[in-house]
Short mmCIF file of C-alpha atoms and ligand atoms in Angstrom, two decimals:
data_model
loop_
_atom_site.label_atom_id
_atom_site.label_comp_id
_atom_site.label_asym_id
_atom_site.label_seq_id
_atom_site.Cartn_x
_atom_site.Cartn_y
_atom_site.Cartn_z
CA UNK Y 1 8.69 -19.33 -1.12
CA UNK Y 2 8.40 -19.26 -4.94
CA UNK Y 3 5.25 -17.79 -5.80
CA UNK Y 4 5.82 -16.99 -9.52
CA UNK Y 5 6.26 -19.87 -11.71
CA UNK Y 6 4.72 -19.70 -15.30
CA UNK Y 7 4.71 -23.46 -15.58
CA UNK Y 8 2.25 -23.46 -12.75
CA UNK Y 9 -0.48 -21.35 -14.41
CA UNK Y 10 -2.86 -23.91 -15.52
CA UNK Y 11 -3.88 -23.48 -19.31
CA UNK Y 12 -7.53 -22.79 -18.26
CA UNK Y 13 -6.14 -19.84 -16.38
CA UNK Y 14 -4.67 -18.36 -19.52
CA UNK Y 15 -8.02 -18.39 -21.01
CA UNK Y 16 -11.09 -20.63 -21.58
CA UNK Y 17 -12.10 -21.94 -24.88
CA UNK Y 18 -14.96 -20.23 -24.77
CA UNK Y 19 -13.32 -16.89 -24.41
CA UNK Y 20 -11.21 -17.67 -27.38
CA UNK Y 21 -14.21 -18.35 -29.56
CA UNK Y 22 -15.95 -15.01 -28.20
CA UNK Y 23 -12.82 -13.02 -29.33
CA UNK Y 24 -12.88 -14.66 -32.87
CA UNK Y 25 -16.57 -13.72 -33.19
CA UNK Y 26 -16.07 -10.34 -32.09
CA UNK Y 27 -13.36 -9.75 -34.81
CA UNK Y 28 -15.83 -11.32 -37.25
CA UNK Y 29 -18.68 -9.17 -36.13
CA UNK Y 30 -16.40 -6.05 -36.64
CA UNK Y 31 -15.60 -7.38 -40.05
CA UNK Y 32 -11.79 -7.32 -39.43
CA UNK Y 33 -9.02 -9.44 -40.11
CA UNK Y 34 -6.57 -10.23 -37.27
CA UNK Y 35 -4.33 -7.32 -38.58
CA UNK Y 36 -6.87 -4.85 -38.61
CA UNK Y 37 -9.03 -5.26 -35.44
CA UNK Y 38 -7.92 -2.05 -33.95
CA UNK Y 39 -10.28 0.21 -31.91
CA UNK Y 40 -10.36 3.78 -33.18
CA UNK Y 41 -7.66 5.86 -31.71
CA UNK Y 42 -8.59 9.16 -30.38
CA UNK Y 43 -6.16 11.92 -29.03
CA UNK Y 44 -3.01 9.68 -29.01
CA UNK Y 45 0.05 11.42 -28.71
CA UNK Y 46 2.44 11.65 -31.93
CA UNK Y 47 5.19 9.87 -29.95
CA UNK Y 48 3.07 6.78 -29.27
CA UNK Y 49 3.66 4.31 -32.10
CA UNK Y 50 0.74 2.35 -33.41
CA UNK Y 51 0.26 -1.21 -32.51
CA UNK Y 52 -1.07 -3.19 -35.40
CA UNK Y 53 -2.15 -6.30 -33.45
CA UNK Y 54 -5.46 -7.38 -32.55
CA UNK Y 55 -6.53 -6.28 -29.10
CA UNK Y 56 -6.80 -8.82 -26.19
CA UNK Y 57 -10.57 -9.19 -25.22
CA UNK Y 58 -11.82 -7.12 -22.39
CA UNK Y 59 -12.83 -10.22 -20.71
CA UNK Y 60 -9.30 -11.25 -20.50
CA UNK Y 61 -7.78 -7.87 -19.64
CA UNK Y 62 -10.26 -7.62 -16.82
CA UNK Y 63 -10.50 -11.28 -15.83
CA UNK Y 64 -7.01 -12.57 -15.87
CA UNK Y 65 -4.86 -10.21 -13.46
CA UNK Y 66 -1.70 -10.06 -11.33
CA UNK Y 67 -2.62 -8.22 -8.16
CA UNK Y 68 -1.30 -10.02 -5.29
CA UNK Y 69 -3.12 -7.70 -2.79
CA UNK Y 70 -6.00 -9.78 -3.62
CA UNK Y 71 -4.49 -13.33 -4.02
CA UNK Y 72 -1.93 -15.06 -6.30
CA UNK Y 73 -4.49 -16.75 -8.52
CA UNK Y 74 -5.10 -14.94 -11.83
CA UNK Y 75 -8.96 -14.89 -11.15
CA UNK Y 76 -8.55 -13.62 -7.72
CA UNK Y 77 -8.35 -10.04 -8.55
CA UNK Y 78 -11.50 -9.94 -10.45
CA UNK Y 79 -13.29 -12.00 -7.84
CA UNK Y 80 -12.34 -9.94 -4.83
CA UNK Y 81 -11.42 -6.42 -5.81
CA UNK Y 82 -15.04 -5.06 -5.99
CA UNK Y 83 -14.68 -4.70 -2.25
CA UNK Y 84 -12.04 -1.92 -2.64
CA UNK Y 85 -13.17 1.60 -1.83
CA UNK Y 86 -11.72 3.99 -4.48
CA UNK Y 87 -13.26 7.02 -3.38
CA UNK Y 88 -12.32 9.05 -1.53
CA UNK Y 89 -8.74 8.40 -2.71
CA UNK Y 90 -5.69 10.41 -1.19
CA UNK Y 91 -2.43 10.63 -2.71
CA UNK Y 92 0.70 11.49 -0.67
CA UNK Y 93 3.64 13.38 -2.65
CA UNK Y 94 6.76 13.80 -0.98
CA UNK Y 95 10.57 13.87 -1.51
CA UNK Y 96 12.39 16.27 -3.89
CA UNK Y 97 9.84 18.24 -5.06
CA UNK Y 98 8.27 21.86 -4.37
CA UNK Y 99 4.63 20.88 -4.26
CA UNK Y 100 4.45 18.00 -1.71
CA UNK Y 101 1.56 16.98 0.54
CA UNK Y 102 -1.64 15.07 0.71
CA UNK Y 103 -3.97 15.37 -2.28
CA UNK Y 104 -7.40 14.22 -3.35
CA UNK Y 105 -7.07 12.03 -6.28
CA UNK Y 106 -9.51 14.44 -8.31
CA UNK Y 107 -7.23 17.30 -7.74
CA UNK Y 108 -4.24 15.60 -8.89
CA UNK Y 109 -5.82 14.72 -12.29
CA UNK Y 110 -8.13 17.62 -12.57
CA UNK Y 111 -7.62 19.36 -16.05
CA UNK Y 112 -6.07 16.46 -17.78
CA UNK Y 113 -8.03 14.68 -20.52
CA UNK Y 114 -7.09 11.02 -20.76
CA UNK Y 115 -6.07 9.78 -24.17
CA UNK Y 116 -6.16 6.35 -25.50
CA UNK Y 117 -2.88 4.25 -26.02
CA UNK Y 118 -3.01 0.86 -27.32
CA UNK Y 119 0.30 -0.95 -25.93
CA UNK Y 120 1.59 -4.34 -25.76
CA UNK Y 121 1.81 -5.47 -22.41
CA UNK Y 122 4.56 -8.14 -21.40
CA UNK Y 123 4.34 -10.00 -17.99
CA UNK Y 124 7.74 -11.41 -16.73
CA UNK Y 125 5.85 -15.03 -16.58
CA UNK Y 126 5.95 -15.16 -20.56
CA UNK Y 127 2.56 -14.10 -21.27
CA UNK Y 128 1.31 -10.80 -23.09
CA UNK Y 129 -1.47 -8.90 -24.22
CA UNK Y 130 -2.41 -5.84 -26.33
CA UNK Y 131 -4.35 -3.30 -24.09
CA UNK Y 132 -6.29 -0.27 -25.03
CA UNK Y 133 -5.54 2.04 -21.99
CA UNK Y 134 -6.82 5.55 -21.20
CA UNK Y 135 -4.27 7.52 -19.38
CA UNK Y 136 -2.38 10.65 -18.93
CA UNK Y 137 1.41 10.98 -19.87
CA UNK Y 138 3.14 10.49 -16.28
CA UNK Y 139 5.35 13.38 -17.30
CA UNK Y 140 2.35 15.82 -16.99
CA UNK Y 141 1.32 14.45 -13.57
CA UNK Y 142 4.82 14.78 -12.04
CA UNK Y 143 5.42 18.16 -13.35
CA UNK Y 144 2.36 19.27 -11.55
CA UNK Y 145 4.57 18.81 -8.28
CA UNK Y 146 7.61 20.58 -9.54
CA UNK Y 147 10.23 18.02 -8.90
CA UNK Y 148 13.62 19.64 -8.12
CA UNK Y 149 17.08 18.94 -9.77
CA UNK Y 150 17.75 16.54 -6.74
CA UNK Y 151 15.00 14.26 -7.95
CA UNK Y 152 16.71 11.36 -9.71
CA UNK Y 153 14.21 8.69 -9.00
CA UNK Y 154 10.51 8.35 -8.55
CA UNK Y 155 8.93 5.74 -6.19
CA UNK Y 156 5.44 4.68 -6.19
CA UNK Y 157 3.53 2.85 -3.49
CA UNK Y 158 0.22 0.92 -3.57
CA UNK Y 159 -2.63 1.24 -0.94
CA UNK Y 160 -2.03 -1.11 2.26
CA UNK Y 161 -5.53 -1.77 3.36
CA UNK Y 162 -5.68 -5.37 4.53
CA UNK Y 163 -9.20 -5.06 5.56
CA UNK Y 164 -10.14 -4.78 1.89
CA UNK Y 165 -7.27 -6.50 0.28
CA UNK Y 166 -7.20 -10.16 1.58
CA UNK Y 167 -3.96 -11.07 -0.19
CA UNK Y 168 -2.30 -8.65 2.25
CA UNK Y 169 -3.61 -10.68 5.33
CA UNK Y 170 -2.53 -13.88 4.04
CA UNK Y 171 -0.32 -15.40 6.64
CA UNK Y 172 1.90 -17.27 4.06
CA UNK Y 173 2.48 -14.12 1.86
CA UNK Y 174 6.17 -13.49 1.47
CA UNK Y 175 5.47 -9.76 0.20
CA UNK Y 176 6.42 -7.06 2.52
CA UNK Y 177 3.47 -4.59 1.72
CA UNK Y 178 2.73 -2.38 0.64
CA UNK Y 179 3.83 -2.98 -3.02
CA UNK Y 180 6.56 -0.43 -4.00
CA UNK Y 181 8.09 0.19 -7.58
CA UNK Y 182 10.31 2.85 -9.06
CA UNK Y 183 11.58 4.34 -12.18
CA UNK Y 184 14.53 6.60 -13.04
CA UNK Y 185 13.50 10.09 -13.63
CA UNK Y 186 14.05 10.14 -17.21
CA UNK Y 187 12.23 6.94 -17.63
CA UNK Y 188 9.24 8.34 -15.65
CA UNK Y 189 9.37 11.64 -17.92
CA UNK Y 190 9.45 9.47 -21.12
CA UNK Y 191 6.46 10.17 -23.45
CA UNK Y 192 5.42 6.55 -23.57
CA UNK Y 193 5.12 6.28 -19.74
CA UNK Y 194 1.40 6.52 -18.83
CA UNK Y 195 -0.62 6.85 -15.72
CA UNK Y 196 -3.68 4.78 -16.58
CA UNK Y 197 -7.07 5.88 -15.59
CA UNK Y 198 -9.22 3.60 -17.74
CA UNK Y 199 -9.15 0.51 -20.01
CA UNK Y 200 -11.46 -0.20 -22.95
CA UNK Y 201 -12.89 3.38 -22.96
CA UNK Y 202 -14.04 3.07 -19.43
CA UNK Y 203 -12.90 3.74 -15.79
CA UNK Y 204 -10.26 1.38 -14.60
CA UNK Y 205 -11.85 -1.59 -12.97
CA UNK Y 206 -10.55 -2.29 -9.38
CA UNK Y 207 -8.52 -5.50 -10.47
CA UNK Y 208 -6.75 -3.25 -13.00
CA UNK Y 209 -5.35 -1.00 -10.43
CA UNK Y 210 -8.41 1.81 -9.80
CA UNK Y 211 -8.07 4.59 -9.70
CA UNK Y 212 -4.94 4.82 -11.43
CA UNK Y 213 -1.80 2.81 -12.10
CA UNK Y 214 1.43 2.97 -13.85
CA UNK Y 215 1.83 1.67 -17.51
CA UNK Y 216 5.46 1.21 -18.66
CA UNK Y 217 5.20 -0.70 -22.02
CA UNK Y 218 8.84 -1.71 -22.55
CA UNK Y 219 9.35 -3.08 -19.16
CA UNK Y 220 8.10 -6.31 -17.79
CA UNK Y 221 4.48 -5.92 -16.24
CA UNK Y 222 5.71 -6.01 -12.54
CA UNK Y 223 6.76 -2.40 -13.00
CA UNK Y 224 3.20 -1.22 -13.84
CA UNK Y 225 2.30 -0.76 -10.08
CA UNK Y 226 -1.49 -0.49 -9.36
CA UNK Y 227 -3.70 1.51 -7.06
CA UNK Y 228 -1.19 4.25 -6.34
CA UNK Y 229 -1.31 6.19 -3.03
CA UNK Y 230 2.29 7.51 -2.74
CA UNK Y 231 4.61 9.09 -5.25
CA UNK Y 232 8.03 10.09 -3.71
CA UNK Y 233 10.95 11.88 -5.48
CA UNK Y 234 14.19 10.85 -4.48
CA UNK Y 235 17.83 10.98 -4.90
CA UNK Y 236 18.53 7.23 -4.64
CA UNK Y 237 17.08 4.20 -6.36
CA UNK Y 238 13.89 2.87 -4.87
CA UNK Y 239 13.95 -0.79 -3.71
CA UNK Y 240 11.15 -2.34 -5.79
CA UNK Y 241 8.91 -4.98 -4.23
CA UNK Y 242 10.21 -8.02 -6.48
CA UNK Y 243 13.66 -7.09 -6.43
CA UNK Y 244 13.39 -7.21 -2.76
CA UNK Y 245 11.53 -10.53 -2.70
CA UNK Y 246 13.87 -12.21 -4.99
CA UNK Y 247 17.09 -10.01 -5.86
CA UNK Y 248 18.45 -12.92 -8.05
CA UNK Y 249 15.36 -13.09 -10.22
CA UNK Y 250 14.07 -9.44 -10.56
CA UNK Y 251 15.87 -6.14 -10.97
CA UNK Y 252 14.82 -2.46 -10.89
CA UNK Y 253 15.23 -1.90 -14.71
CA UNK Y 254 13.32 -5.00 -15.81
CA UNK Y 255 13.47 -3.88 -19.62
CA UNK Y 256 11.96 -6.71 -21.61
CA UNK Y 257 14.74 -8.49 -23.26
CA UNK Y 258 14.38 -11.75 -25.07
CA UNK Y 259 18.22 -12.47 -24.79
CA UNK Y 260 18.18 -12.60 -21.01
CA UNK Y 261 16.61 -15.34 -19.49
CA UNK Y 262 14.93 -15.41 -16.25
CA UNK Y 263 16.83 -17.74 -13.89
CA UNK Y 264 13.95 -20.21 -14.17
CA UNK Y 265 12.66 -19.60 -17.71
CA UNK Y 266 13.40 -18.36 -21.25
CA UNK Y 267 12.33 -14.89 -22.08
CA UNK Y 268 12.81 -15.44 -25.73
CA UNK Y 269 9.07 -16.07 -26.46
CA UNK Y 270 5.68 -15.47 -24.69
CA UNK Y 271 2.06 -16.53 -25.05
CA UNK Y 272 -0.01 -13.96 -26.49
CA UNK Y 273 -3.53 -14.10 -24.62
CA UNK Y 274 -5.81 -15.74 -25.37
CA UNK Y 275 -3.71 -18.71 -25.29
CA UNK Y 276 -5.04 -22.17 -24.96
CA UNK Y 277 -3.49 -25.83 -24.96
CA UNK Y 278 -4.58 -26.30 -28.61
CA UNK Y 279 -3.60 -22.81 -29.73
CA UNK Y 280 -0.92 -21.66 -27.37
CA UNK Y 281 -0.13 -18.69 -29.61
CA UNK Y 282 3.61 -18.40 -28.84
CA UNK Y 283 5.32 -15.57 -30.50
CA UNK Y 284 8.98 -14.00 -30.32
CA UNK Y 285 9.54 -11.60 -27.52
CA UNK Y 286 11.01 -8.26 -28.82
CA UNK Y 287 13.66 -6.20 -27.32
CA UNK Y 288 11.99 -3.60 -25.25
CA UNK Y 289 8.76 -5.31 -25.97
CA UNK Y 290 8.94 -3.71 -29.63
CA UNK Y 291 9.59 -0.15 -28.33
CA UNK Y 292 13.22 -0.04 -28.68
CA UNK Y 293 13.29 2.76 -31.13
CA UNK Y 294 11.43 4.86 -28.99
CA UNK Y 295 13.43 4.17 -25.59
CA UNK Y 296 16.68 2.73 -26.36
CA UNK Y 297 18.44 6.13 -26.21
CA UNK Y 298 17.57 6.24 -22.29
CA UNK Y 299 19.95 3.39 -21.62
CA UNK Y 300 23.81 2.94 -21.93
CA UNK Y 301 25.37 -0.49 -22.11
CA UNK Y 302 25.97 -0.39 -18.35
CA UNK Y 303 22.26 -0.23 -17.65
CA UNK Y 304 21.44 -3.10 -20.22
CA UNK Y 305 24.11 -5.26 -18.17
CA UNK Y 306 22.10 -4.73 -15.20
CA UNK Y 307 18.72 -5.29 -16.94
CA UNK Y 308 17.34 -7.86 -14.39
N1 MTE C 1 0.24 -3.34 -6.55
C1 MTE C 1 0.46 -4.25 -7.38
N2 MTE C 1 0.72 -3.70 -8.81
C2 MTE C 1 0.96 -4.66 -9.63
C3 MTE C 1 0.83 -6.16 -9.43
C4 MTE C 1 0.73 -6.49 -8.10
O1 MTE C 1 0.49 -7.65 -7.61
N3 MTE C 1 0.43 -5.29 -7.09
N4 MTE C 1 1.46 -7.16 -10.19
C5 MTE C 1 2.23 -6.56 -11.34
C6 MTE C 1 2.34 -7.60 -12.46
S1 MTE C 1 3.21 -8.96 -12.31
C7 MTE C 1 1.58 -7.51 -13.60
S2 MTE C 1 1.82 -8.82 -14.84
C8 MTE C 1 0.65 -6.26 -13.93
C9 MTE C 1 -0.72 -6.89 -14.19
O2 MTE C 1 -1.55 -6.07 -14.74
P1 MTE C 1 -3.04 -6.24 -15.26
O3 MTE C 1 -3.65 -7.17 -14.19
O4 MTE C 1 -3.93 -5.10 -15.46
O5 MTE C 1 -2.82 -7.09 -16.56
O6 MTE C 1 0.30 -5.54 -12.79
C10 MTE C 1 1.56 -5.13 -11.93
N5 MTE C 1 1.13 -4.23 -10.94
MO1 MO C 2 3.85 -9.82 -14.20
#
């Protein structure tokens, strides 16, 4: 079953006209033009480039989501994710590391101060946002577990709890739960790679992947796995969920690339939310989602050929 088709997303799901007007009035209230409507940035790492584009309104960031554990419609996560219990939250660390075992989430993040990172976020379905995340560089989190030299990849697993995640119970679901994603170790250790614990200055709402989720801004959004309970350091390349579902459509690398079309649609441009029928807000998609200068050195031409 094909459960991902941008043409099937009704414009009303992209955003309502009302939200669009709200956003314009917020920008006006702040006395800012489109190019200058950035929130103050605190504690941003020097490596993180500044995104000089308007933020996507909070109501869209937290109301238009992909989180198939709660359903396949964009409004389902915001509608159903409040049922999820996120405390206590355990995280299992396994594989090629010295410090493995089951940890309380609080202990895993203890001592880190989340920093704000404003990143472009590009879904493989050709819509995009600009999001003010709060998070911890993944490299800091991973270093805590002392990965060995055998760790070439890191695999992440989302919670499996059908009692609280109605999408995991759906009999027509083609997903083999739990959701799994992975990165090569050097991608995971890159300074742009973030474990987000918040958004818009607050703790992460459940629909955005509470209590913590990955954010890899130069890759398609499906790499940014939510509500993580497992981190495994491995010698071999993990099999990520979307690749398992449709190996001809989604790969492991999934670097944003306007020159390589998805088999069923172009990736050359994207609709920046809010997007309406009247104002779809199309823009050109950038290689590596605009982060090529920061990350291109991670990849050889071989990797790029295997991009999907
Ligand atoms: N566990 C889990 N993580 C997930 C998904 C999902 O369905 N399940 N969807 C992915 C996709 S396709 C996208 S575009 C982003 C959406 O993140 P957002 O809802 O915070 O914008 O989450 C990603 N992480
Ligand atoms: Mo996505």
